[in-house]
Each structure stands twice: as C-alpha cells, then as structure tokens.
Short mmCIF file of C-alpha atoms in Angstrom, two decimals:
data_model
loop_
_atom_site.label_atom_id
_atom_site.label_comp_id
_atom_site.label_asym_id
_atom_site.label_seq_id
_atom_site.Cartn_x
_atom_site.Cartn_y
_atom_site.Cartn_z
CA UNK A 389 -0.04 -0.42 -0.13
CA UNK A 390 1.26 3.41 -0.76
CA UNK A 391 2.04 5.76 2.14
CA UNK A 392 -0.28 8.04 1.11
CA UNK A 393 -3.05 5.57 1.63
CA UNK A 394 -1.07 4.28 4.33
CA UNK A 395 -1.68 7.54 6.24
CA UNK A 396 -5.23 8.30 5.24
CA UNK A 397 -6.08 4.60 6.13
CA UNK A 398 -4.30 5.39 10.27
CA UNK A 399 -6.29 8.33 10.45
CA UNK A 400 -9.79 7.36 9.24
CA UNK A 401 -9.40 4.41 11.67
CA UNK A 402 -8.71 7.14 14.47
CA UNK A 403 -11.25 9.60 13.59
CA UNK A 404 -13.42 6.15 14.04
CA UNK A 405 -12.40 5.01 17.84
CA UNK A 406 -12.50 8.46 18.48
CA UNK A 407 -16.25 9.07 17.03
CA UNK A 408 -17.49 5.85 18.91
CA UNK A 409 -15.15 6.79 22.15
CA UNK A 410 -16.84 10.07 22.63
CA UNK A 411 -21.02 8.95 21.08
CA UNK A 412 -21.16 5.87 23.02
CA UNK A 413 -21.50 7.16 26.50
CA UNK A 414 -23.86 10.08 25.05
CA UNK A 415 -25.89 6.84 23.70
CA UNK A 416 -25.90 4.50 26.89
CA UNK A 417 -26.95 7.88 29.11
CA UNK A 418 -29.29 8.73 26.39
CA UNK A 419 -30.65 4.91 26.52
CA UNK A 420 -30.81 5.02 29.95
CA UNK A 421 -31.95 8.49 30.98
CA UNK A 422 -35.61 7.95 31.33
CA UNK A 423 -35.66 4.49 33.72
CA UNK A 424 -32.72 5.54 35.97
CA UNK A 425 -35.38 8.91 36.51
CA UNK A 426 -38.28 6.83 37.05
CA UNK A 427 -35.57 4.83 39.53
CA UNK A 428 -34.69 8.02 41.62
CA UNK A 429 -38.56 8.86 42.00
CA UNK A 430 -39.62 5.78 42.80
CA UNK A 431 -41.21 4.80 39.23
CA UNK A 432 -42.55 1.24 38.58
CA UNK A 433 -39.12 0.04 35.38
CA UNK A 434 -42.08 -2.05 33.86
CA UNK A 435 -41.97 0.34 31.03
CA UNK A 436 -38.91 -0.41 29.71
CA UNK A 437 -39.20 -4.19 29.81
CA UNK A 438 -39.95 -4.44 26.42
CA UNK A 439 -38.46 -1.84 24.77
CA UNK A 440 -35.21 -3.78 26.53
CA UNK A 441 -36.34 -7.44 25.28
CA UNK A 442 -36.87 -5.63 21.95
CA UNK A 443 -33.77 -4.20 21.57
CA UNK A 444 -32.29 -7.44 22.88
CA UNK A 445 -33.50 -9.76 20.65
CA UNK A 446 -32.82 -7.67 17.63
CA UNK A 447 -29.84 -6.72 18.87
CA UNK A 448 -28.78 -10.88 18.88
CA UNK A 449 -30.86 -11.31 15.31
CA UNK A 450 -28.55 -8.54 13.46
CA UNK A 451 -25.61 -10.19 15.82
CA UNK A 452 -26.50 -13.68 13.85
CA UNK A 453 -27.43 -12.63 10.02
CA UNK A 454 -23.71 -11.52 10.23
CA UNK A 455 -24.41 -7.99 9.36
CA UNK A 456 -22.17 -7.02 12.30
CA UNK A 457 -20.15 -7.56 14.53
CA UNK A 458 -20.59 -8.67 17.42
CA UNK A 459 -19.25 -5.01 19.30
CA UNK A 460 -21.51 -3.30 16.72
CA UNK A 461 -24.61 -4.93 17.75
CA UNK A 462 -23.84 -4.45 21.27
CA UNK A 463 -23.52 -0.49 20.49
CA UNK A 464 -26.75 -1.35 17.99
CA UNK A 465 -28.67 -2.49 20.61
CA UNK A 466 -28.90 0.61 23.18
CA UNK A 467 -29.46 2.85 20.27
CA UNK A 468 -32.82 0.26 20.39
CA UNK A 469 -33.74 0.83 23.21
CA UNK A 470 -33.43 4.28 22.63
CA UNK A 471 -35.66 4.51 20.30
CA UNK A 472 -38.44 1.78 21.65
CA UNK A 473 -38.35 3.43 24.42
CA UNK A 474 -42.29 5.03 25.37
CA UNK A 475 -42.39 8.78 25.32
CA UNK A 476 -46.33 8.70 25.41
CA UNK A 477 -48.06 7.78 28.57
CA UNK A 478 -49.52 4.03 28.67
CA UNK A 479 -47.70 3.07 25.48
CA UNK A 480 -45.26 0.18 25.93
CA UNK A 481 -43.38 0.71 22.94
CA UNK A 482 -41.67 3.61 20.43
CA UNK A 483 -43.84 1.56 17.02
CA UNK A 484 -43.15 4.75 15.07
CA UNK A 485 -39.37 5.06 15.98
CA UNK A 486 -38.89 1.13 15.87
CA UNK A 487 -40.67 0.63 12.95
CA UNK A 488 -38.74 2.78 11.38
CA UNK A 489 -35.38 1.53 11.93
CA UNK A 490 -36.82 -2.28 11.70
CA UNK A 491 -36.88 -1.44 7.98
CA UNK A 492 -33.50 0.69 7.72
CA UNK A 493 -32.21 -2.50 8.49
CA UNK A 494 -34.19 -4.44 6.25
CA UNK A 495 -33.38 -1.83 2.70
CA UNK A 496 -29.36 -1.90 3.81
CA UNK A 497 -29.17 -5.32 4.78
CA UNK A 498 -31.43 -6.29 1.29
CA UNK A 499 -28.94 -3.42 -0.64
CA UNK A 500 -25.78 -4.69 0.41
CA UNK A 501 -26.52 -8.19 -0.50
CA UNK A 502 -27.95 -7.02 -3.59
CA UNK A 503 -25.34 -7.55 -6.88
CA UNK A 504 -22.69 -8.78 -4.28
CA UNK A 505 -20.35 -10.52 -6.56
CA UNK A 506 -20.44 -7.70 -9.00
CA UNK A 507 -19.43 -5.59 -6.22
CA UNK A 508 -16.86 -8.25 -5.33
CA UNK A 509 -14.83 -7.83 -8.35
CA UNK A 510 -15.06 -4.32 -8.43
CA UNK A 511 -13.56 -4.60 -4.22
CA UNK A 512 -16.68 -2.31 -3.57
CA UNK A 513 -18.17 -4.96 -1.25
CA UNK A 514 -19.44 -4.31 2.37
CA UNK A 515 -16.81 -6.86 4.54
CA UNK A 516 -18.20 -9.74 4.89
CA UNK A 517 -17.66 -10.32 8.60
CA UNK A 518 -20.39 -7.26 9.09
CA UNK A 519 -20.68 -3.32 10.45
CA UNK A 520 -18.16 -2.25 12.41
CA UNK A 521 -18.97 -0.44 15.93
CA UNK A 522 -17.75 3.13 14.18
CA UNK A 523 -20.89 2.82 11.24
CA UNK A 524 -23.11 1.86 13.12
CA UNK A 525 -22.33 4.53 15.71
CA UNK A 526 -21.85 7.39 12.16
CA UNK A 527 -25.18 5.96 11.06
CA UNK A 528 -27.59 6.06 13.81
CA UNK A 529 -25.93 7.64 16.52
CA UNK A 530 -27.88 10.62 15.77
CA UNK A 531 -30.84 9.67 15.92
CA UNK A 532 -30.91 8.21 18.72
CA UNK A 533 -29.54 11.13 20.31
CA UNK A 534 -32.52 13.08 19.02
CA UNK A 535 -35.58 10.02 19.93
CA UNK A 536 -33.42 10.72 23.61
CA UNK A 537 -34.06 14.35 23.48
CA UNK A 538 -38.01 13.60 22.25
CA UNK A 539 -37.43 15.07 18.79
CA UNK A 540 -38.64 11.93 16.60
CA UNK A 541 -38.89 14.55 13.51
CA UNK A 542 -35.35 15.29 14.03
CA UNK A 543 -35.14 11.12 14.74
CA UNK A 544 -36.13 10.02 11.35
CA UNK A 545 -35.11 12.49 9.39
CA UNK A 546 -31.55 10.97 10.14
CA UNK A 547 -32.35 7.23 10.32
CA UNK A 548 -34.01 7.67 6.13
CA UNK A 549 -30.99 10.06 5.26
CA UNK A 550 -29.17 6.87 6.58
CA UNK A 551 -30.77 4.53 4.72
CA UNK A 552 -30.74 6.46 2.04
CA UNK A 553 -27.58 7.22 1.77
CA UNK A 554 -26.77 3.56 2.39
CA UNK A 555 -28.71 1.96 -0.12
CA UNK A 556 -27.99 4.77 -2.96
CA UNK A 557 -23.81 3.24 -2.50
CA UNK A 558 -25.45 0.02 -2.79
CA UNK A 559 -27.37 -0.53 -5.54
CA UNK A 560 -25.34 2.82 -7.38
CA UNK A 561 -22.73 0.77 -7.08
CA UNK A 562 -24.23 -2.67 -7.98
CA UNK A 563 -25.87 -1.94 -11.13
CA UNK A 564 -23.17 0.56 -12.03
CA UNK A 565 -23.41 2.81 -15.54
CA UNK A 566 -23.07 5.90 -15.59
CA UNK A 567 -21.70 8.18 -12.43
CA UNK A 568 -21.06 12.08 -12.11
CA UNK A 569 -19.17 13.76 -9.51
CA UNK A 570 -21.62 16.04 -7.98
CA UNK A 571 -19.80 19.05 -7.78
CA UNK A 572 -18.13 19.16 -11.05
CA UNK A 573 -20.65 17.04 -13.00
CA UNK A 574 -18.09 15.24 -15.19
CA UNK A 575 -17.47 11.47 -15.34
CA UNK A 576 -16.57 9.25 -13.37
CA UNK A 577 -16.18 6.00 -11.26
CA UNK A 578 -18.42 3.82 -10.03
CA UNK A 579 -17.97 4.39 -6.38
CA UNK A 580 -15.91 7.18 -6.41
CA UNK A 581 -16.16 9.70 -3.66
CA UNK A 582 -18.53 12.04 -4.94
CA UNK A 583 -20.34 9.94 -7.83
CA UNK A 584 -24.05 9.76 -7.62
CA UNK A 585 -25.50 7.88 -10.55
CA UNK A 586 -29.28 8.09 -11.47
CA UNK A 587 -29.68 4.80 -10.36
CA UNK A 588 -27.94 5.12 -6.90
CA UNK A 589 -30.08 8.21 -6.28
CA UNK A 590 -33.65 7.20 -7.22
CA UNK A 591 -32.60 3.98 -4.89
CA UNK A 592 -32.06 6.50 -2.38
CA UNK A 593 -34.67 8.99 -2.55
CA UNK A 594 -37.12 5.59 -2.86
CA UNK A 595 -35.65 4.21 0.63
CA UNK A 596 -35.95 7.47 2.48
CA UNK A 597 -40.10 7.89 1.38
CA UNK A 598 -40.21 4.37 2.99
CA UNK A 599 -38.18 5.19 6.30
CA UNK A 600 -40.15 8.43 6.31
CA UNK A 601 -43.67 6.56 6.03
CA UNK A 602 -42.74 3.97 9.05
CA UNK A 603 -41.38 6.60 11.28
CA UNK A 604 -44.92 8.59 10.88
CA UNK A 605 -47.15 5.18 11.50
CA UNK A 606 -50.21 5.50 13.80
CA UNK A 607 -49.66 10.00 13.61
CA UNK A 608 -46.99 10.30 14.51
CA UNK A 609 -45.66 12.49 11.27
CA UNK A 610 -48.65 14.60 10.33
CA UNK A 611 -48.22 15.77 6.83
CA UNK A 612 -46.12 18.39 6.80
CA UNK A 613 -44.07 17.32 8.84
CA UNK A 614 -43.27 14.25 7.15
CA UNK A 615 -42.64 16.30 3.73
CA UNK A 616 -40.38 18.44 5.91
CA UNK A 617 -38.50 14.82 7.21
CA UNK A 618 -38.35 13.51 3.78
CA UNK A 619 -36.83 16.62 2.33
CA UNK A 620 -33.92 16.86 5.16
CA UNK A 621 -33.60 13.81 5.00
CA UNK A 622 -32.72 13.92 0.25
CA UNK A 623 -30.71 16.76 1.32
CA UNK A 624 -28.60 15.39 4.24
CA UNK A 625 -27.72 12.25 1.58
CA UNK A 626 -27.50 15.77 -1.26
CA UNK A 627 -25.09 17.06 1.24
CA UNK A 628 -22.93 13.74 2.57
CA UNK A 629 -22.12 13.77 -2.01
CA UNK A 630 -20.32 17.06 -1.15
CA UNK A 631 -18.73 15.71 1.75
CA UNK A 632 -16.85 12.82 -0.91
CA UNK A 633 -16.01 15.25 -3.44
CA UNK A 634 -13.90 17.66 -0.88
CA UNK A 635 -13.11 16.85 1.97
CA UNK A 636 -13.55 13.01 2.53
CA UNK A 637 -11.56 12.80 -1.27
CA UNK A 638 -9.00 15.65 0.25
CA UNK A 639 -8.44 13.02 3.02
CA UNK A 640 -9.38 15.13 5.88
CA UNK A 641 -11.82 13.12 7.09
CA UNK A 642 -13.61 9.75 7.26
CA UNK A 643 -16.24 8.26 5.77
CA UNK A 644 -17.60 7.40 9.61
CA UNK A 645 -17.56 11.84 10.36
CA UNK A 646 -18.67 12.21 7.12
CA UNK A 647 -21.72 9.88 7.46
CA UNK A 648 -22.62 10.86 10.36
CA UNK A 649 -22.35 14.53 9.86
CA UNK A 650 -24.88 13.61 6.83
CA UNK A 651 -27.33 12.50 9.35
CA UNK A 652 -26.42 15.15 11.88
CA UNK A 653 -27.35 17.66 8.94
CA UNK A 654 -30.30 15.79 8.21
CA UNK A 655 -31.93 15.90 11.77
CA UNK A 656 -31.12 19.51 12.60
CA UNK A 657 -33.07 20.96 8.83
CA UNK A 658 -35.95 19.43 10.88
CA UNK A 659 -35.25 20.08 14.57
CA UNK A 660 -33.84 23.67 13.87
CA UNK A 661 -37.02 24.06 11.57
CA UNK A 662 -39.55 23.38 14.17
CA UNK A 663 -38.09 25.24 16.85
CA UNK A 664 -38.47 28.19 14.77
#
C-alpha cells in the first residue's frame, strides 16, 4: 500500500475510534436517562421491559445474520433501546421509531447483498464480517440522540438519510452505469467518493420515503412534518455526496465522520425548523 494511503487509512481509523469513544457514552446515557429518572422517583421500571427485550432480540438477530460485529451489535442494542423507549404515557413502546429502524435495517441489508458478486469483483463490497461499531454509530447515533431528546422528526430524518445513503451507494455500485461528480458534473468511476448515479439516487430517495412513511405510523408525523422530514433526508443525502467530493477525497474526514455529519445535517434541518 502506498505511504499516502496508509496515512489516510490510519487517520480514518483514529477518527472512527474517537467517534465511538465520544458518542457511545452519550448514547448509553440517552438510553438510560428515562429509566434512571423513573427509578430515582420510585416509579416502576415495567414500561422499559418490552423495549429492552425487543432491543436485545434485535441486536442478537443482527449479529446472527452477520450484519454487524459483536461490538457493533452491542452498540446497536443501546441505540435500539433509545429509539424503542415509550415517549407517551401508557405506551409500551415507541412503535413509530422502532418501525423506522427495522425498515432501515431491512432496506440496507437487502441493498448490501444486492449484486454482491459484481461489487466484490470491483472491490466495493461491504466486508462479510458485518458493520463495525463505528459504522453503527456513524449511521444511527444521531437518530438515537434525537430520540432521547424527544425530537421524533429529527430522529426519523437521520434514519431516512442513513437508509438513503447506504441504499444509493449499494445499488449504484451494483448496477454500475454512468456516475458524475456532484461538485463538477464530470464523469467518474462508480464508487468514487462524491460520485452520484441516476440508479443510486433514485433508489436512495425511494428508501428515504419508505423510512419516513414507517416513522409516521399511528400519526407520529403529520403530513406537513413528514414532507419536511423527507426533504431533510434528501438534503442530507446530497450533503453526504458533497462531503465525499471535497473533504473525504482530500483525506480530511473519513467515511464514518462523513456519514455522521450527513445524518446530523438532516436532523438539524428538521429540529431547527420546528424550533424556529
């Protein structure tokens, strides 16, 4: 491996490790805050039994399917718990957020395996051992933090952007075809950071709409808010490509930080809009 590539790879690993060490405690605190508060007030912890069991089951399933490593599945458990915790009195689980998370998993799991042989020939396929802990934090961490804060719209926007980003990349790489650099419009090879294709973009937008729909079940998102969340997710998808074409290609940010920044961008659009 060339010295420059070694340096960039090392920088990416350091950034990813830092992201996990900074975000993991915040995610754990976010998931534990409500039950700890309830325990401190002498209230029953019964409402958290179902979310905990569901989260453990989801983490085990993800690990058995080899969609994530054991450490990644453990962080996924914490994230799932943060999303699944009931936010309304009398509710047993946050069905809308949990449905959106499961929908994201199904879409990305299928997209990752679609055309895998072709992607392996191009050396673009996802590693067979499953996603690493840093990838889980990068894609789902913002959604979990938004859920812990009670910002459902921001949570779903982050999940929708993460789904759109993964699906667009995986489908675009599998199908191939023409790709263009988002900042210059020049033709680039499929899989190039910042490169976009028609097939990948369409697939990503569809994935975002499906996750937003899942996150709005039971009236969790009114029609105007659902539209805002969808637009924010698509904006985050475009922002991810811009970051890929600029700071990632220059080696300033690794893919995990780019993904984290893009989900944060999508979530902030919704949160800031609602607050204003």
